[in-house]
Structures are given as structure tokens and as C-alpha cells.
């Protein structure tokens, strides 16, 4: 009949489309090489020789601080030292980590995935998410189409052939993979919404004001755009559209001088008693990051803000110099 023929056509189209997208995204996840830091993060020949000659960690850190002065680095180690990779001999950009399996420093490293035999990071994180999504849909599609035969198997309506065991096996495999992939995909969707990597979830990045697990979060919408890009028509295609270069990431953190903390606490108590107006945190590098370009400019006015301006300075993280 026409209806049955149309159903078969729709079935074949959906099956082949989901399979093609699954294979495409899986292949991109596997064969996309991990992004590594640019040459600007490598020490110069003179600094490298001087770094290797120095035996005291304090002197080595002074060399690294001087080399990292003009680099877009906002994070340090837990001991407030410059993040340096002795194996790759470079200063690590923010969110960059050395992978022992790949033996390279990977930009915005999330984890090393044995299922794809590759590092998941800045260059292929979008492909990894699409791979999880399409494999999830593929398993759901297989389980849904086999469900009617699985029900007939349990009600003894399926013909007594060897094929019924194939139906049973196929349904259970598709259902188990669906459940396991669903948990992993949900977890990574949560990470995207928070703008965190798996590594940052277990070990929060350390800024000059201390560890902050939400230091790179710009809000759910902008966090999503940072991974998938501005063009929504490309979001579901495994082509690279992520924003940025993987070395520099916008952050909303604002650092204050210790002497300003007292002034700020007094201002907050005065504002809470006399006014209900809230003053959001000023974005970092607002004029340089297009992810932050749409934010409104905060205007500071009034006697309290004037006192703050005259009595203390706001320091935004622009280098690792103390």
C-alpha cells in the first residue's frame, strides 16, 4: 500500500541520515588532531637556557613571570606559580593541560577518551558532543523500531525462528547503550552550560583571587555559543565553529586591592540600607571579546562610587605579575 511504502521510505531516510551523521561526527572526533599552544607561549632561546641553568624555583618563576607578562594568562597553579610544562617547554595557556597519552599540551583539554583514541579538547569538543548526541539518537531509533518485535517475543506472538533471539539481543544492546550514553551526554551538556571541562570540575582553576569553578562562565547562552559558534545553522553539523583560538578565554572575574575590600564592604552595607540598586560585576576585556560585546556598560555614579574611585583602584587580571 501507499502508506506502508511511505513509512518504509521515511524509515530508510531517518536510518541512513542518523547513521551518516553518527559516522561523520565520530570520524571527526577521532581524526581531528588536538590543538596545541601557539609559539608565543614558548620560551625564547635565551630564557630557556637561563631557566635550565637556574636551580632555585624562585629564580625560575621570575623568568616565567617575565616571559608571561604580555601573555593572555589569568590562571596559576594552586601554589600561585606560573603553569609551565617541562616536557613541552612552554607556558601553559589557561585551561591547557598536558596529556600523557598524546604527549602534548592540549588546549582546553577535557579528557583523553579511549573510545576514540584521542584527546577531547578545544579542536574537537563540538564533534565529541555531536557524536554523543547522534549515537544517542541512533540507539533510540534502533530500540524504538525493534520494540514491537520485542513485545511480540514476550507475548509469544513472534514466529519460532532463530531471528527472535537476534531481536532480543538487538533491543537490549540498543537500550543499554542508550542509557549509558544518555548519562554521559547529559553530563557534558551540563558542563557546556557551566563552561567547564571535566578537569575543571574536579580541580577548579586558580585565579589571583583563588580557585573559582565558575571563573570562565559567561551565562548559559554565551557558554553555548563559545562551543557551537554564532551561526545556529551549523550547530548540528560536525564542522568546526567554536569561538576563539583556544589560548585566550573571556572571564568575568574582577580583582580588587586588599585595601579596597574594606571600602567595598562599607559601600555594600550603605547600598543595602539606602538603595535597592544592584551593581553587577564589570566584564573582563569587554571591548576585546565579542562574547562580551553585547553587555551593557556599567556606569558608576554617586558619592559612594566616587569615594571608591578616589580611594582605591580596581585591578582586572591582565597578567600574572603580582
PDB file of C-alpha atoms in Angstrom:
ATOM      1  CA  UNK A   1       0.000   0.000   0.000  1.00  0.00           C
ATOM      2  CA  UNK A   2       0.964   3.657  -0.335  1.00  0.00           C
ATOM      3  CA  UNK A   3       1.055   4.216   3.411  1.00  0.00           C
ATOM      4  CA  UNK A   4       3.334   1.258   4.059  1.00  0.00           C
ATOM      5  CA  UNK A   5       5.618   2.345   1.220  1.00  0.00           C
ATOM      6  CA  UNK A   6       5.793   5.873   2.623  1.00  0.00           C
ATOM      7  CA  UNK A   7       6.616   4.519   6.075  1.00  0.00           C
ATOM      8  CA  UNK A   8       9.427   2.424   4.627  1.00  0.00           C
ATOM      9  CA  UNK A   9      10.831   5.449   2.791  1.00  0.00           C
ATOM     10  CA  UNK A  10      10.730   7.571   5.951  1.00  0.00           C
ATOM     11  CA  UNK A  11      12.305   4.736   7.914  1.00  0.00           C
ATOM     12  CA  UNK A  12      15.166   4.363   5.429  1.00  0.00           C
ATOM     13  CA  UNK A  13      15.764   8.122   5.226  1.00  0.00           C
ATOM     14  CA  UNK A  14      15.895   8.561   9.005  1.00  0.00           C
ATOM     15  CA  UNK A  15      18.032   5.448   9.414  1.00  0.00           C
ATOM     16  CA  UNK A  16      20.614   6.458   6.830  1.00  0.00           C
ATOM     17  CA  UNK A  17      20.650  10.121   7.914  1.00  0.00           C
ATOM     18  CA  UNK A  18      21.248   9.275  11.557  1.00  0.00           C
ATOM     19  CA  UNK A  19      23.886   6.724  10.596  1.00  0.00           C
ATOM     20  CA  UNK A  20      25.716   9.164   8.311  1.00  0.00           C
ATOM     21  CA  UNK A  21      25.742  11.929  10.944  1.00  0.00           C
ATOM     22  CA  UNK A  22      26.876   9.435  13.567  1.00  0.00           C
ATOM     23  CA  UNK A  23      29.790   8.215  11.423  1.00  0.00           C
ATOM     24  CA  UNK A  24      30.700  11.751  10.341  1.00  0.00           C
ATOM     25  CA  UNK A  25      30.883  13.153  13.864  1.00  0.00           C
ATOM     26  CA  UNK A  26      32.633  10.023  15.152  1.00  0.00           C
ATOM     27  CA  UNK A  27      35.264  10.293  12.433  1.00  0.00           C
ATOM     28  CA  UNK A  28      35.837  13.997  13.110  1.00  0.00           C
ATOM     29  CA  UNK A  29      36.277  13.265  16.812  1.00  0.00           C
ATOM     30  CA  UNK A  30      38.864  10.581  16.068  1.00  0.00           C
ATOM     31  CA  UNK A  31      40.891  12.196  13.297  1.00  0.00           C
ATOM     32  CA  UNK A  32      40.936  15.832  14.469  1.00  0.00           C
ATOM     33  CA  UNK A  33      44.343  16.442  15.987  1.00  0.00           C
ATOM     34  CA  UNK A  34      44.388  18.063  19.436  1.00  0.00           C
ATOM     35  CA  UNK A  35      45.033  21.806  19.297  1.00  0.00           C
ATOM     36  CA  UNK A  36      48.355  22.813  20.860  1.00  0.00           C
ATOM     37  CA  UNK A  37      49.560  26.211  22.154  1.00  0.00           C
ATOM     38  CA  UNK A  38      50.963  28.706  19.672  1.00  0.00           C
ATOM     39  CA  UNK A  39      54.632  29.692  19.542  1.00  0.00           C
ATOM     40  CA  UNK A  40      54.074  32.824  21.630  1.00  0.00           C
ATOM     41  CA  UNK A  41      53.769  30.594  24.718  1.00  0.00           C
ATOM     42  CA  UNK A  42      57.178  29.004  24.110  1.00  0.00           C
ATOM     43  CA  UNK A  43      60.151  30.480  25.919  1.00  0.00           C
ATOM     44  CA  UNK A  44      62.744  32.248  23.862  1.00  0.00           C
ATOM     45  CA  UNK A  45      66.082  30.553  23.413  1.00  0.00           C
ATOM     46  CA  UNK A  46      67.763  32.874  25.921  1.00  0.00           C
ATOM     47  CA  UNK A  47      65.009  32.437  28.533  1.00  0.00           C
ATOM     48  CA  UNK A  48      65.037  28.678  28.051  1.00  0.00           C
ATOM     49  CA  UNK A  49      68.801  28.470  28.593  1.00  0.00           C
ATOM     50  CA  UNK A  50      68.569  30.713  31.634  1.00  0.00           C
ATOM     51  CA  UNK A  51      65.632  28.698  33.002  1.00  0.00           C
ATOM     52  CA  UNK A  52      67.574  25.447  32.672  1.00  0.00           C
ATOM     53  CA  UNK A  53      70.644  26.920  34.376  1.00  0.00           C
ATOM     54  CA  UNK A  54      68.715  28.162  37.369  1.00  0.00           C
ATOM     55  CA  UNK A  55      68.380  25.723  40.236  1.00  0.00           C
ATOM     56  CA  UNK A  56      66.210  27.751  42.577  1.00  0.00           C
ATOM     57  CA  UNK A  57      62.455  27.577  41.899  1.00  0.00           C
ATOM     58  CA  UNK A  58      62.107  31.255  42.834  1.00  0.00           C
ATOM     59  CA  UNK A  59      64.518  32.293  40.091  1.00  0.00           C
ATOM     60  CA  UNK A  60      62.805  30.036  37.576  1.00  0.00           C
ATOM     61  CA  UNK A  61      59.433  31.537  38.455  1.00  0.00           C
ATOM     62  CA  UNK A  62      60.846  35.023  37.976  1.00  0.00           C
ATOM     63  CA  UNK A  63      61.911  34.073  34.446  1.00  0.00           C
ATOM     64  CA  UNK A  64      58.464  32.644  33.730  1.00  0.00           C
ATOM     65  CA  UNK A  65      56.728  35.732  35.133  1.00  0.00           C
ATOM     66  CA  UNK A  66      58.792  37.954  32.889  1.00  0.00           C
ATOM     67  CA  UNK A  67      58.023  35.785  29.856  1.00  0.00           C
ATOM     68  CA  UNK A  68      54.296  35.615  30.698  1.00  0.00           C
ATOM     69  CA  UNK A  69      53.936  39.343  31.296  1.00  0.00           C
ATOM     70  CA  UNK A  70      52.302  40.066  27.939  1.00  0.00           C
ATOM     71  CA  UNK A  71      50.511  36.751  27.517  1.00  0.00           C
ATOM     72  CA  UNK A  72      46.708  36.434  27.978  1.00  0.00           C
ATOM     73  CA  UNK A  73      47.025  34.249  31.073  1.00  0.00           C
ATOM     74  CA  UNK A  74      44.687  34.632  34.054  1.00  0.00           C
ATOM     75  CA  UNK A  75      45.226  31.390  35.992  1.00  0.00           C
ATOM     76  CA  UNK A  76      48.055  29.956  38.076  1.00  0.00           C
ATOM     77  CA  UNK A  77      48.803  26.745  39.897  1.00  0.00           C
ATOM     78  CA  UNK A  78      47.359  26.116  43.347  1.00  0.00           C
ATOM     79  CA  UNK A  79      50.638  27.468  44.825  1.00  0.00           C
ATOM     80  CA  UNK A  80      50.280  30.683  42.742  1.00  0.00           C
ATOM     81  CA  UNK A  81      53.092  29.684  40.369  1.00  0.00           C
ATOM     82  CA  UNK A  82      53.183  30.065  36.586  1.00  0.00           C
ATOM     83  CA  UNK A  83      51.784  26.979  34.858  1.00  0.00           C
ATOM     84  CA  UNK A  84      54.774  25.653  32.910  1.00  0.00           C
ATOM     85  CA  UNK A  85      55.170  22.328  31.094  1.00  0.00           C
ATOM     86  CA  UNK A  86      58.715  20.992  31.446  1.00  0.00           C
ATOM     87  CA  UNK A  87      58.111  18.327  28.825  1.00  0.00           C
ATOM     88  CA  UNK A  88      56.785  20.649  26.100  1.00  0.00           C
ATOM     89  CA  UNK A  89      58.880  23.561  27.409  1.00  0.00           C
ATOM     90  CA  UNK A  90      56.151  26.163  27.178  1.00  0.00           C
ATOM     91  CA  UNK A  91      53.974  28.291  29.418  1.00  0.00           C
ATOM     92  CA  UNK A  92      50.554  26.699  29.578  1.00  0.00           C
ATOM     93  CA  UNK A  93      47.647  28.858  28.393  1.00  0.00           C
ATOM     94  CA  UNK A  94      44.505  28.930  30.523  1.00  0.00           C
ATOM     95  CA  UNK A  95      42.607  25.615  30.513  1.00  0.00           C
ATOM     96  CA  UNK A  96      45.528  23.872  28.797  1.00  0.00           C
ATOM     97  CA  UNK A  97      46.853  20.591  30.198  1.00  0.00           C
ATOM     98  CA  UNK A  98      49.492  18.073  29.212  1.00  0.00           C
ATOM     99  CA  UNK A  99      48.148  14.719  28.055  1.00  0.00           C
ATOM    100  CA  UNK A 100      50.432  11.852  28.994  1.00  0.00           C
ATOM    101  CA  UNK A 101      48.853   9.581  26.381  1.00  0.00           C
ATOM    102  CA  UNK A 102      49.264  12.021  23.459  1.00  0.00           C
ATOM    103  CA  UNK A 103      52.437  13.554  24.987  1.00  0.00           C
ATOM    104  CA  UNK A 104      51.393  17.097  24.034  1.00  0.00           C
ATOM    105  CA  UNK A 105      49.805  20.061  25.758  1.00  0.00           C
ATOM    106  CA  UNK A 106      46.162  20.200  24.649  1.00  0.00           C
ATOM    107  CA  UNK A 107      44.195  23.458  24.541  1.00  0.00           C
ATOM    108  CA  UNK A 108      41.078  23.413  26.736  1.00  0.00           C
ATOM    109  CA  UNK A 109      41.642  19.740  27.439  1.00  0.00           C
ATOM    110  CA  UNK A 110      38.555  17.906  28.674  1.00  0.00           C
ATOM    111  CA  UNK A 111      39.812  14.330  28.883  1.00  0.00           C
ATOM    112  CA  UNK A 112      41.594  11.632  26.915  1.00  0.00           C
ATOM    113  CA  UNK A 113      38.924   9.317  25.556  1.00  0.00           C
ATOM    114  CA  UNK A 114      39.998   5.696  24.956  1.00  0.00           C
ATOM    115  CA  UNK A 115      36.842   5.042  22.892  1.00  0.00           C
ATOM    116  CA  UNK A 116      38.041   7.458  20.210  1.00  0.00           C
ATOM    117  CA  UNK A 117      41.775   7.057  20.963  1.00  0.00           C
ATOM    118  CA  UNK A 118      42.159  10.815  21.023  1.00  0.00           C
ATOM    119  CA  UNK A 119      42.178  13.791  23.341  1.00  0.00           C
ATOM    120  CA  UNK A 120      38.914  15.698  23.607  1.00  0.00           C
ATOM    121  CA  UNK A 121      39.662  19.386  23.752  1.00  0.00           C
ATOM    122  CA  UNK A 122      39.200  22.720  22.036  1.00  0.00           C
ATOM    123  CA  UNK A 123      39.648  21.412  18.486  1.00  0.00           C
ATOM    124  CA  UNK A 124      37.130  18.543  18.658  1.00  0.00           C
ATOM    125  CA  UNK A 125      34.891  19.119  21.691  1.00  0.00           C
ATOM    126  CA  UNK A 126      31.947  20.103  19.491  1.00  0.00           C
ATOM    127  CA  UNK A 127      32.465  16.946  17.397  1.00  0.00           C
ATOM    128  CA  UNK A 128      32.518  14.858  20.573  1.00  0.00           C
ATOM    129  CA  UNK A 129      29.212  16.327  21.747  1.00  0.00           C
ATOM    130  CA  UNK A 130      27.607  15.706  18.350  1.00  0.00           C
ATOM    131  CA  UNK A 131      28.980  12.169  18.359  1.00  0.00           C
ATOM    132  CA  UNK A 132      27.273  11.525  21.684  1.00  0.00           C
ATOM    133  CA  UNK A 133      24.033  13.119  20.503  1.00  0.00           C
ATOM    134  CA  UNK A 134      23.814  11.217  17.209  1.00  0.00           C
ATOM    135  CA  UNK A 135      24.817   7.921  18.794  1.00  0.00           C
ATOM    136  CA  UNK A 136      22.092   8.550  21.375  1.00  0.00           C
ATOM    137  CA  UNK A 137      19.502   9.173  18.650  1.00  0.00           C
ATOM    138  CA  UNK A 138      20.745   6.173  16.690  1.00  0.00           C
ATOM    139  CA  UNK A 139      20.332   3.843  19.673  1.00  0.00           C
ATOM    140  CA  UNK A 140      16.898   5.316  20.398  1.00  0.00           C
ATOM    141  CA  UNK A 141      15.849   4.810  16.782  1.00  0.00           C
ATOM    142  CA  UNK A 142      17.006   1.175  16.758  1.00  0.00           C
ATOM    143  CA  UNK A 143      15.336   0.396  20.082  1.00  0.00           C
ATOM    144  CA  UNK A 144      12.069   2.051  19.021  1.00  0.00           C
ATOM    145  CA  UNK A 145      11.872   0.141  15.730  1.00  0.00           C
ATOM    146  CA  UNK A 146      12.653  -3.202  17.377  1.00  0.00           C
ATOM    147  CA  UNK A 147      10.295  -2.610  20.307  1.00  0.00           C
ATOM    148  CA  UNK A 148       7.216  -4.012  18.556  1.00  0.00           C
ATOM    149  CA  UNK A 149       9.023  -7.283  17.789  1.00  0.00           C
ATOM    150  CA  UNK A 150      10.400  -7.378  21.327  1.00  0.00           C
ATOM    151  CA  UNK A 151       6.841  -7.137  22.689  1.00  0.00           C
ATOM    152  CA  UNK A 152       5.722  -9.939  20.346  1.00  0.00           C
ATOM    153  CA  UNK A 153       8.604 -12.053  21.622  1.00  0.00           C
ATOM    154  CA  UNK A 154       7.402 -11.802  25.215  1.00  0.00           C
ATOM    155  CA  UNK A 155       3.787 -12.433  24.235  1.00  0.00           C
ATOM    156  CA  UNK A 156       4.783 -15.470  22.152  1.00  0.00           C
ATOM    157  CA  UNK A 157       3.383 -13.899  19.001  1.00  0.00           C
ATOM    158  CA  UNK A 158       6.731 -13.925  17.197  1.00  0.00           C
ATOM    159  CA  UNK A 159       7.300 -16.934  14.912  1.00  0.00           C
ATOM    160  CA  UNK A 160       9.517 -19.604  16.416  1.00  0.00           C
ATOM    161  CA  UNK A 161      12.677 -18.861  14.474  1.00  0.00           C
ATOM    162  CA  UNK A 162      16.273 -18.066  15.329  1.00  0.00           C
ATOM    163  CA  UNK A 163      15.591 -14.412  14.428  1.00  0.00           C
ATOM    164  CA  UNK A 164      13.727 -13.844  17.695  1.00  0.00           C
ATOM    165  CA  UNK A 165      16.984 -14.156  19.639  1.00  0.00           C
ATOM    166  CA  UNK A 166      18.545 -11.589  17.329  1.00  0.00           C
ATOM    167  CA  UNK A 167      15.646  -9.248  18.104  1.00  0.00           C
ATOM    168  CA  UNK A 168      16.119  -9.793  21.821  1.00  0.00           C
ATOM    169  CA  UNK A 169      19.867  -9.152  21.619  1.00  0.00           C
ATOM    170  CA  UNK A 170      19.494  -6.055  19.421  1.00  0.00           C
ATOM    171  CA  UNK A 171      16.906  -4.451  21.701  1.00  0.00           C
ATOM    172  CA  UNK A 172      18.906  -4.988  24.892  1.00  0.00           C
ATOM    173  CA  UNK A 173      22.152  -3.726  23.338  1.00  0.00           C
ATOM    174  CA  UNK A 174      20.477  -0.599  21.943  1.00  0.00           C
ATOM    175  CA  UNK A 175      18.696   0.082  25.249  1.00  0.00           C
ATOM    176  CA  UNK A 176      21.846  -0.371  27.364  1.00  0.00           C
ATOM    177  CA  UNK A 177      23.934   1.851  25.099  1.00  0.00           C
ATOM    178  CA  UNK A 178      21.153   4.447  25.118  1.00  0.00           C
ATOM    179  CA  UNK A 179      21.097   4.587  28.927  1.00  0.00           C
ATOM    180  CA  UNK A 180      24.880   4.784  29.289  1.00  0.00           C
ATOM    181  CA  UNK A 181      25.326   7.401  26.539  1.00  0.00           C
ATOM    182  CA  UNK A 182      22.400   9.421  27.898  1.00  0.00           C
ATOM    183  CA  UNK A 183      24.129   9.839  31.253  1.00  0.00           C
ATOM    184  CA  UNK A 184      27.407  10.881  29.596  1.00  0.00           C
ATOM    185  CA  UNK A 185      25.691  13.259  27.164  1.00  0.00           C
ATOM    186  CA  UNK A 186      23.643  14.855  29.950  1.00  0.00           C
ATOM    187  CA  UNK A 187      26.804  15.386  31.983  1.00  0.00           C
ATOM    188  CA  UNK A 188      28.591  17.124  29.098  1.00  0.00           C
ATOM    189  CA  UNK A 189      25.528  19.279  28.367  1.00  0.00           C
ATOM    190  CA  UNK A 190      25.725  20.421  31.978  1.00  0.00           C
ATOM    191  CA  UNK A 191      29.441  21.160  31.508  1.00  0.00           C
ATOM    192  CA  UNK A 192      28.728  23.253  28.403  1.00  0.00           C
ATOM    193  CA  UNK A 193      26.087  25.254  30.283  1.00  0.00           C
ATOM    194  CA  UNK A 194      28.597  25.953  33.059  1.00  0.00           C
ATOM    195  CA  UNK A 195      31.534  26.458  30.653  1.00  0.00           C
ATOM    196  CA  UNK A 196      33.686  23.898  32.438  1.00  0.00           C
ATOM    197  CA  UNK A 197      35.794  20.989  31.339  1.00  0.00           C
ATOM    198  CA  UNK A 198      35.869  17.628  33.069  1.00  0.00           C
ATOM    199  CA  UNK A 199      39.263  18.509  34.549  1.00  0.00           C
ATOM    200  CA  UNK A 200      37.969  21.836  35.879  1.00  0.00           C
ATOM    201  CA  UNK A 201      35.046  20.079  37.536  1.00  0.00           C
ATOM    202  CA  UNK A 202      37.403  18.029  39.698  1.00  0.00           C
ATOM    203  CA  UNK A 203      40.043  20.764  40.082  1.00  0.00           C
ATOM    204  CA  UNK A 204      38.804  24.350  39.852  1.00  0.00           C
ATOM    205  CA  UNK A 205      41.103  26.801  38.008  1.00  0.00           C
ATOM    206  CA  UNK A 206      43.029  29.125  40.309  1.00  0.00           C
ATOM    207  CA  UNK A 207      42.846  32.851  39.609  1.00  0.00           C
ATOM    208  CA  UNK A 208      44.589  35.623  41.511  1.00  0.00           C
ATOM    209  CA  UNK A 209      41.696  35.723  43.964  1.00  0.00           C
ATOM    210  CA  UNK A 210      41.776  31.957  44.489  1.00  0.00           C
ATOM    211  CA  UNK A 211      40.099  28.906  42.950  1.00  0.00           C
ATOM    212  CA  UNK A 212      36.844  29.574  41.127  1.00  0.00           C
ATOM    213  CA  UNK A 213      34.981  26.808  39.300  1.00  0.00           C
ATOM    214  CA  UNK A 214      32.763  29.401  37.561  1.00  0.00           C
ATOM    215  CA  UNK A 215      35.605  31.687  36.523  1.00  0.00           C
ATOM    216  CA  UNK A 216      35.049  31.158  32.783  1.00  0.00           C
ATOM    217  CA  UNK A 217      31.253  31.061  32.847  1.00  0.00           C
ATOM    218  CA  UNK A 218      29.572  33.834  30.840  1.00  0.00           C
ATOM    219  CA  UNK A 219      25.994  32.652  31.197  1.00  0.00           C
ATOM    220  CA  UNK A 220      24.338  29.648  29.589  1.00  0.00           C
ATOM    221  CA  UNK A 221      23.669  31.300  26.222  1.00  0.00           C
ATOM    222  CA  UNK A 222      27.192  32.633  25.735  1.00  0.00           C
ATOM    223  CA  UNK A 223      28.723  29.423  27.056  1.00  0.00           C
ATOM    224  CA  UNK A 224      26.794  27.530  24.387  1.00  0.00           C
ATOM    225  CA  UNK A 225      27.950  29.919  21.674  1.00  0.00           C
ATOM    226  CA  UNK A 226      31.540  29.547  22.773  1.00  0.00           C
ATOM    227  CA  UNK A 227      31.412  25.853  21.853  1.00  0.00           C
ATOM    228  CA  UNK A 228      28.992  25.819  18.905  1.00  0.00           C
ATOM    229  CA  UNK A 229      29.566  29.294  17.418  1.00  0.00           C
ATOM    230  CA  UNK A 230      27.294  32.158  16.409  1.00  0.00           C
ATOM    231  CA  UNK A 231      25.706  30.532  13.345  1.00  0.00           C
ATOM    232  CA  UNK A 232      22.924  28.243  14.577  1.00  0.00           C
ATOM    233  CA  UNK A 233      22.563  26.620  11.153  1.00  0.00           C
ATOM    234  CA  UNK A 234      25.950  24.940  11.697  1.00  0.00           C
ATOM    235  CA  UNK A 235      25.326  23.736  15.250  1.00  0.00           C
ATOM    236  CA  UNK A 236      24.171  20.237  14.260  1.00  0.00           C
ATOM    237  CA  UNK A 237      26.875  19.741  11.627  1.00  0.00           C
ATOM    238  CA  UNK A 238      30.273  18.324  12.635  1.00  0.00           C
ATOM    239  CA  UNK A 239      32.231  21.268  11.271  1.00  0.00           C
ATOM    240  CA  UNK A 240      34.413  23.480  13.436  1.00  0.00           C
ATOM    241  CA  UNK A 241      32.562  26.639  14.514  1.00  0.00           C
ATOM    242  CA  UNK A 242      33.812  27.167  18.083  1.00  0.00           C
ATOM    243  CA  UNK A 243      34.714  30.738  19.025  1.00  0.00           C
ATOM    244  CA  UNK A 244      38.188  31.868  19.991  1.00  0.00           C
ATOM    245  CA  UNK A 245      41.649  30.455  19.445  1.00  0.00           C
ATOM    246  CA  UNK A 246      41.783  28.059  22.394  1.00  0.00           C
ATOM    247  CA  UNK A 247      44.522  30.080  24.105  1.00  0.00           C
ATOM    248  CA  UNK A 248      42.523  33.037  25.403  1.00  0.00           C
ATOM    249  CA  UNK A 249      39.135  32.773  27.103  1.00  0.00           C
ATOM    250  CA  UNK A 250      36.952  35.626  28.385  1.00  0.00           C
ATOM    251  CA  UNK A 251      36.173  35.704  32.082  1.00  0.00           C
ATOM    252  CA  UNK A 252      34.052  37.963  34.289  1.00  0.00           C
ATOM    253  CA  UNK A 253      36.363  37.964  37.282  1.00  0.00           C
ATOM    254  CA  UNK A 254      37.305  41.336  38.748  1.00  0.00           C
ATOM    255  CA  UNK A 255      40.121  41.530  41.277  1.00  0.00           C
ATOM    256  CA  UNK A 256      40.241  44.222  43.923  1.00  0.00           C
ATOM    257  CA  UNK A 257      43.105  45.530  46.023  1.00  0.00           C
ATOM    258  CA  UNK A 258      43.055  44.299  49.645  1.00  0.00           C
ATOM    259  CA  UNK A 259      42.556  47.866  50.885  1.00  0.00           C
ATOM    260  CA  UNK A 260      39.507  48.212  48.651  1.00  0.00           C
ATOM    261  CA  UNK A 261      37.733  45.270  50.255  1.00  0.00           C
ATOM    262  CA  UNK A 262      37.016  47.363  53.366  1.00  0.00           C
ATOM    263  CA  UNK A 263      35.693  50.230  51.255  1.00  0.00           C
ATOM    264  CA  UNK A 264      33.590  47.820  49.188  1.00  0.00           C
ATOM    265  CA  UNK A 265      32.054  46.196  52.259  1.00  0.00           C
ATOM    266  CA  UNK A 266      31.149  49.644  53.617  1.00  0.00           C
ATOM    267  CA  UNK A 267      29.621  50.616  50.274  1.00  0.00           C
ATOM    268  CA  UNK A 268      27.601  47.402  50.106  1.00  0.00           C
ATOM    269  CA  UNK A 269      26.191  47.954  53.587  1.00  0.00           C
ATOM    270  CA  UNK A 270      25.346  51.558  52.684  1.00  0.00           C
ATOM    271  CA  UNK A 271      23.669  50.499  49.447  1.00  0.00           C
ATOM    272  CA  UNK A 272      21.682  47.777  51.166  1.00  0.00           C
ATOM    273  CA  UNK A 273      20.353  50.256  53.719  1.00  0.00           C
ATOM    274  CA  UNK A 274      19.723  53.224  51.405  1.00  0.00           C
ATOM    275  CA  UNK A 275      19.132  51.804  47.921  1.00  0.00           C
ATOM    276  CA  UNK A 276      17.988  48.602  46.245  1.00  0.00           C
ATOM    277  CA  UNK A 277      20.055  49.172  43.089  1.00  0.00           C
ATOM    278  CA  UNK A 278      22.424  46.323  42.231  1.00  0.00           C
ATOM    279  CA  UNK A 279      25.811  46.787  40.615  1.00  0.00           C
ATOM    280  CA  UNK A 280      26.847  43.741  38.577  1.00  0.00           C
ATOM    281  CA  UNK A 281      30.453  42.752  38.108  1.00  0.00           C
ATOM    282  CA  UNK A 282      32.178  44.546  35.250  1.00  0.00           C
ATOM    283  CA  UNK A 283      33.137  42.068  32.489  1.00  0.00           C
ATOM    284  CA  UNK A 284      36.789  41.441  31.741  1.00  0.00           C
ATOM    285  CA  UNK A 285      38.164  42.635  28.373  1.00  0.00           C
ATOM    286  CA  UNK A 286      34.722  43.872  27.415  1.00  0.00           C
ATOM    287  CA  UNK A 287      35.993  45.711  24.349  1.00  0.00           C
ATOM    288  CA  UNK A 288      38.136  42.809  23.146  1.00  0.00           C
ATOM    289  CA  UNK A 289      35.843  39.801  23.450  1.00  0.00           C
ATOM    290  CA  UNK A 290      32.839  39.678  21.160  1.00  0.00           C
ATOM    291  CA  UNK A 291      31.192  37.251  23.555  1.00  0.00           C
ATOM    292  CA  UNK A 292      31.020  40.177  25.951  1.00  0.00           C
ATOM    293  CA  UNK A 293      30.443  42.920  23.384  1.00  0.00           C
ATOM    294  CA  UNK A 294      26.658  42.804  23.808  1.00  0.00           C
ATOM    295  CA  UNK A 295      26.779  43.526  27.525  1.00  0.00           C
ATOM    296  CA  UNK A 296      25.724  46.961  28.680  1.00  0.00           C
ATOM    297  CA  UNK A 297      28.274  49.377  30.075  1.00  0.00           C
ATOM    298  CA  UNK A 298      28.009  49.797  33.831  1.00  0.00           C
ATOM    299  CA  UNK A 299      28.015  53.475  34.823  1.00  0.00           C
ATOM    300  CA  UNK A 300      29.314  54.231  38.270  1.00  0.00           C
ATOM    301  CA  UNK A 301      27.834  57.351  39.798  1.00  0.00           C
ATOM    302  CA  UNK A 302      27.033  58.779  43.174  1.00  0.00           C
ATOM    303  CA  UNK A 303      29.168  59.774  46.144  1.00  0.00           C
ATOM    304  CA  UNK A 304      29.897  56.213  47.211  1.00  0.00           C
ATOM    305  CA  UNK A 305      31.334  55.221  43.849  1.00  0.00           C
ATOM    306  CA  UNK A 306      33.287  58.452  43.719  1.00  0.00           C
ATOM    307  CA  UNK A 307      34.892  57.572  47.046  1.00  0.00           C
ATOM    308  CA  UNK A 308      35.830  54.184  45.715  1.00  0.00           C
ATOM    309  CA  UNK A 309      37.425  55.708  42.619  1.00  0.00           C
ATOM    310  CA  UNK A 310      39.424  58.199  44.644  1.00  0.00           C
ATOM    311  CA  UNK A 311      40.436  55.826  47.410  1.00  0.00           C
ATOM    312  CA  UNK A 312      41.283  52.622  45.570  1.00  0.00           C
ATOM    313  CA  UNK A 313      41.795  51.137  42.132  1.00  0.00           C
ATOM    314  CA  UNK A 314      40.101  48.194  40.514  1.00  0.00           C
ATOM    315  CA  UNK A 315      42.509  45.657  39.118  1.00  0.00           C
ATOM    316  CA  UNK A 316      41.400  43.383  36.302  1.00  0.00           C
ATOM    317  CA  UNK A 317      43.514  40.342  35.610  1.00  0.00           C
ATOM    318  CA  UNK A 318      45.726  41.179  32.643  1.00  0.00           C
ATOM    319  CA  UNK A 319      48.931  39.396  33.634  1.00  0.00           C
ATOM    320  CA  UNK A 320      50.356  37.162  36.305  1.00  0.00           C
ATOM    321  CA  UNK A 321      52.614  39.764  37.813  1.00  0.00           C
ATOM    322  CA  UNK A 322      51.986  40.387  41.486  1.00  0.00           C
TER     323      UNK A 322
END
